[in-house]
Coordinates of C-alpha atoms in Angstrom, one line a residue:
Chain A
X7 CA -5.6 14.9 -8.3
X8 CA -7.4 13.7 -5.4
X9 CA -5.9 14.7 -2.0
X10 CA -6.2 12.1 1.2
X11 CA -5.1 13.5 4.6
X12 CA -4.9 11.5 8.1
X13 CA -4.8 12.5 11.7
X14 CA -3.6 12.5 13.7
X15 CA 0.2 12.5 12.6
X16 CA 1.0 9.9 15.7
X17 CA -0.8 8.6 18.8
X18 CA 0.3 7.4 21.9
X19 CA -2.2 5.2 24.1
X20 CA -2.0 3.1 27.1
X21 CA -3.1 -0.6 26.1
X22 CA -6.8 -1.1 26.8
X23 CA -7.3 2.6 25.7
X24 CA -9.9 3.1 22.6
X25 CA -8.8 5.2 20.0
X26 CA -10.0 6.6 16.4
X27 CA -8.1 7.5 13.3
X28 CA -9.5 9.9 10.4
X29 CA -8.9 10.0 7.1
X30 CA -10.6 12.9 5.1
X31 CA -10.3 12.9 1.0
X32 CA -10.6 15.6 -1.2
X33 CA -12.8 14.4 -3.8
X34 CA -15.6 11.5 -4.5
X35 CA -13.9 8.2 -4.6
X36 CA -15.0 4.7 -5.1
X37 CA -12.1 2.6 -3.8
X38 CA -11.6 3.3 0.2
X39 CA -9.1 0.8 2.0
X40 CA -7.4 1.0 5.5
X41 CA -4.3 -0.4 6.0
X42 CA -1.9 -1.5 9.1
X43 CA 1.8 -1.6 7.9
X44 CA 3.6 -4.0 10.5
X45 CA 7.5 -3.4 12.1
X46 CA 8.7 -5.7 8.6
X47 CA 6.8 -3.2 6.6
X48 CA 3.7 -6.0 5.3
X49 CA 0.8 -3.8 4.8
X50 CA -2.6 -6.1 6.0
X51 CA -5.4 -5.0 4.4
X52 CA -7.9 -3.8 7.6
X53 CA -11.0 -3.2 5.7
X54 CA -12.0 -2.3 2.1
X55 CA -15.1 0.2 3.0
X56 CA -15.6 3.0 -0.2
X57 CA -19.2 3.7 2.0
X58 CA -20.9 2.4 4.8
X59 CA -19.7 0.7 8.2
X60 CA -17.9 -2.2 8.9
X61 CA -16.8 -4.3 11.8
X62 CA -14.4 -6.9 12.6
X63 CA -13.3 -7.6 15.9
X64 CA -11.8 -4.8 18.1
X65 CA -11.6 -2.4 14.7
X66 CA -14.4 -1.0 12.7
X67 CA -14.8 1.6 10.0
X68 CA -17.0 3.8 8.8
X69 CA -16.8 5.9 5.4
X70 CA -19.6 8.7 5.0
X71 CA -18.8 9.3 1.2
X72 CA -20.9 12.4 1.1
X73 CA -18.7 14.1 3.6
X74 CA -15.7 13.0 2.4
X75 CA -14.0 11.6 5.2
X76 CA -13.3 7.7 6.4
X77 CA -13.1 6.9 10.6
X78 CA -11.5 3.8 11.4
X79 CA -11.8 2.9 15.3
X80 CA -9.8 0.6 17.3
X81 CA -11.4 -0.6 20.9
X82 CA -9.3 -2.2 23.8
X83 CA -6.2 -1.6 22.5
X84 CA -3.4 -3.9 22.7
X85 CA 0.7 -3.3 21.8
X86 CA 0.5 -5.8 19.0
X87 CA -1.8 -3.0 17.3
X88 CA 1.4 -0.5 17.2
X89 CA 2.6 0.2 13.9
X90 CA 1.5 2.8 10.8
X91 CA -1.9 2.9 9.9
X92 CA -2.9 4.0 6.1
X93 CA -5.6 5.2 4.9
X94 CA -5.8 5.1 0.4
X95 CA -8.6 6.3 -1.5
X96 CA -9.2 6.8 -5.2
X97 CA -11.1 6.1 -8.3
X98 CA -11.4 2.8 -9.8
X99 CA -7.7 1.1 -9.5
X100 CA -5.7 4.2 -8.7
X101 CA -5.7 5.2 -4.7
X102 CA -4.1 7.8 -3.4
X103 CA -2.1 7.1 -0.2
X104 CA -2.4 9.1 3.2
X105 CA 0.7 9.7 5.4
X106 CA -0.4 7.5 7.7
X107 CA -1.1 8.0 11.7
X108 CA 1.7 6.0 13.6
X109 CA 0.0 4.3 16.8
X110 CA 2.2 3.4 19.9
X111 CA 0.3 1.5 22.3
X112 CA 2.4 1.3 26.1
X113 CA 2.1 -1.7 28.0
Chain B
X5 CA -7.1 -15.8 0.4
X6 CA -5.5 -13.2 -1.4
X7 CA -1.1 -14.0 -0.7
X8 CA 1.1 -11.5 -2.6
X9 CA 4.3 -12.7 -2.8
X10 CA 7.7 -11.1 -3.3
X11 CA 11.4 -11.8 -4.3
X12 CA 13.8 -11.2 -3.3
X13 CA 12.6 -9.6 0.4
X14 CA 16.1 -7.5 0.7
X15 CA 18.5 -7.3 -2.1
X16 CA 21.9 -5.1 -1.9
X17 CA 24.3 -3.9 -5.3
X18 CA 26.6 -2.2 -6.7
X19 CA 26.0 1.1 -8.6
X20 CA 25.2 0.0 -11.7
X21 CA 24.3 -3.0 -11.9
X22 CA 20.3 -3.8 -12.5
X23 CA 18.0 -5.3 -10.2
X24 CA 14.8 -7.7 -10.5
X25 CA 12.1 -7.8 -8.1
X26 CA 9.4 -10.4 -8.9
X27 CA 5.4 -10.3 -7.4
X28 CA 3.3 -12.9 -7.8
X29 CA -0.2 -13.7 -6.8
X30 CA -0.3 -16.9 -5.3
X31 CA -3.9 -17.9 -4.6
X32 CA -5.8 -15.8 -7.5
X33 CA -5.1 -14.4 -11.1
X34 CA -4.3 -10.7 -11.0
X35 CA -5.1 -8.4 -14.7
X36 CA -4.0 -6.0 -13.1
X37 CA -0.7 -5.2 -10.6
X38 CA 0.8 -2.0 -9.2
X39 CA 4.3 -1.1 -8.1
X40 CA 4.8 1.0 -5.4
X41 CA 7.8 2.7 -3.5
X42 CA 8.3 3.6 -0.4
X43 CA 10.7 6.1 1.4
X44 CA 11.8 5.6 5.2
X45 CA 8.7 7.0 7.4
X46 CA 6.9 8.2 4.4
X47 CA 3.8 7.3 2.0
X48 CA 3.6 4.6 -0.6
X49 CA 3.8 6.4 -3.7
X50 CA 2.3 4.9 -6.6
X51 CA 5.3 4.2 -9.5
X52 CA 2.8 2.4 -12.5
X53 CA 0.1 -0.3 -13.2
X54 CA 1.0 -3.3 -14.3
X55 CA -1.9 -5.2 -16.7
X56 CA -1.3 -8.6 -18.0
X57 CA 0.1 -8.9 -21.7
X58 CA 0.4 -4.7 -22.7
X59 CA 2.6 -2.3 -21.2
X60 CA 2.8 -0.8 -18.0
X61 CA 1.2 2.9 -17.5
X62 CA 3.5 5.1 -15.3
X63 CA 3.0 7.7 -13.2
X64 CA 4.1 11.4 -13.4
X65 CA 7.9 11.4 -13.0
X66 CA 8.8 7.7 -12.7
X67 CA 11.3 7.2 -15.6
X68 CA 10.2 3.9 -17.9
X69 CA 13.4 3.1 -18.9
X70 CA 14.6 3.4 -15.6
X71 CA 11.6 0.9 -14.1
X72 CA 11.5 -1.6 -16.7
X73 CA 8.0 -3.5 -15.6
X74 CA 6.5 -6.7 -17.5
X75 CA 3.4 -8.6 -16.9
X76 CA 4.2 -11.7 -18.3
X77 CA 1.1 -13.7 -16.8
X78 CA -1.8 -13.7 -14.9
X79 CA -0.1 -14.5 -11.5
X80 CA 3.4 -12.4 -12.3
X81 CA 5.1 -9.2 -12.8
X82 CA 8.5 -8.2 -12.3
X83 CA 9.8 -4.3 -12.0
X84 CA 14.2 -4.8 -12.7
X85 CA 15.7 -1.6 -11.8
X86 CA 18.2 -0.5 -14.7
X87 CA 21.5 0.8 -13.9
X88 CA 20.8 1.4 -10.0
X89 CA 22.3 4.5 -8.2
X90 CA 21.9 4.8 -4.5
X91 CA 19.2 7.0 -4.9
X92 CA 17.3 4.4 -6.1
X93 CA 17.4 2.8 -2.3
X94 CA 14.2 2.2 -1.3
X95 CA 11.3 -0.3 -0.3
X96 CA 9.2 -1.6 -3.2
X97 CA 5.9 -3.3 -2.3
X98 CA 3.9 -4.4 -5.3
X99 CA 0.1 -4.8 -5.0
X100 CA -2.4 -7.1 -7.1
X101 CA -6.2 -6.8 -7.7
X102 CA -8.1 -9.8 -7.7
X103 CA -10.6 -9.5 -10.5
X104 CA -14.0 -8.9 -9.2
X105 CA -16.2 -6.7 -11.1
X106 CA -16.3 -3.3 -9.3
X107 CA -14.2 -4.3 -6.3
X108 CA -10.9 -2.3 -6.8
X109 CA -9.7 -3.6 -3.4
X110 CA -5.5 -4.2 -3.7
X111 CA -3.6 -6.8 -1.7
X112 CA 0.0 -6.4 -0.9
X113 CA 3.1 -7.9 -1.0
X114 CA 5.6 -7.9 1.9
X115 CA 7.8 -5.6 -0.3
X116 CA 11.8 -5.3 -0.9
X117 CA 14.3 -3.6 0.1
X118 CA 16.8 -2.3 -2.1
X119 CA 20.4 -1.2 -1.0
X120 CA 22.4 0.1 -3.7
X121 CA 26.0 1.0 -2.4

């Protein structure tokens, strides 16, 4: 089955600091999400992106399905961004989860 | 919008006794639901998918009889954990997809945690 790694594992930033969180996938997909899980565990769907580039707000994303890998970037960071991020890919309705990068951000 | 909701959001039993967790999509009508589980500081690992009116398909591993899953309607499914031991502790988040051609995105549900002493 298809493989979907993330790095880094975790990240520590000052607030204001940019940062940017890869996911590569093993195989062609079309179903891409990124996902931030909160302190209570809610995941909040960040962007549903299977190709292309997206932007809302301080985050954007960009999936290059060709080469197999996802970026999602996060600008001016603030500590209400900490938590897990995920990163799930897959075929149709099945998506593979990543591990996640956890994201401190320091005030 | 797209709500998911769950019930209940933290639930504690006894070994052995069974456990229902219900999911429902509030703003949309969902064919198709997912259950997932969740270990402390780990993935979410995908337990079956849930499609209105026929059974559940599960994944490799996750015993059917143990995760008894029904779709009953368009807006809810319910996974009742059968005889729980404590290593059947975990969170449970279920997903829904909101029907829209080839769109596979899922939307979540705050999850439940399960404490089985």
């Amino acid at each position: 089955g298809i493989q979907v790694e993330q790095s880094p594992p975790d990240l520590i930033l000052q607030e204001g600091a940019n940062s940017t969180l890869r996911c590569n996938f093993s195989d062609s997909v079309n179903n891409l999400q990124w996902f931030h899980q909160n302190p209570w565990g809610q995941l909040i769907n960040l962007f549903y992106i299977p190709s292309g580039t997206k932007q809302n707000g301080r985050l954007s994303a960009t999936t290059v399905a060709t080469e197999r890998y996802s970026l999602l970037y996060i600008s001016s960071s603030q500590t209400t961004d900490s938590g897990v991020y995920f990163c799930a890919a897959g075929r149709d309705d099945k998506i593979i989860f990543g591990k996640g990068t956890r994201l401190h951000i320091l005030p | 919008g797209a709500v998911v909701s769950q019930h209940p959001s933290r639930v504690i039993c006894k070994s052995g006794t069974s456990v229902k967790i219900e999911c429902r999509s509030l703003d949309f009508q969902a064919t198709t639901m997912f259950w997932y589980r969740q270990f402390p500081k780990k993935s979410l690992m995908l337990m079956a998918t849930s499609n209105e009116g026929s059974k559940a398909t599960y994944e490799q591993g996750v015993e059917k009889d143990k995760f008894l899953i029904n779709h009953a309607s368009l807006t809810l499914s319910t996974l009742t954990v059968t005889s729980a031991h404590p290593e059947d502790s975990s969170f449970y988040i279920c997903s829904a997809r909101r029907p829209s051609g080839s769109r596979y995105e899922q939307f979540f549900g705050p999850g439940t945690r399960l404490t089985v002493l």
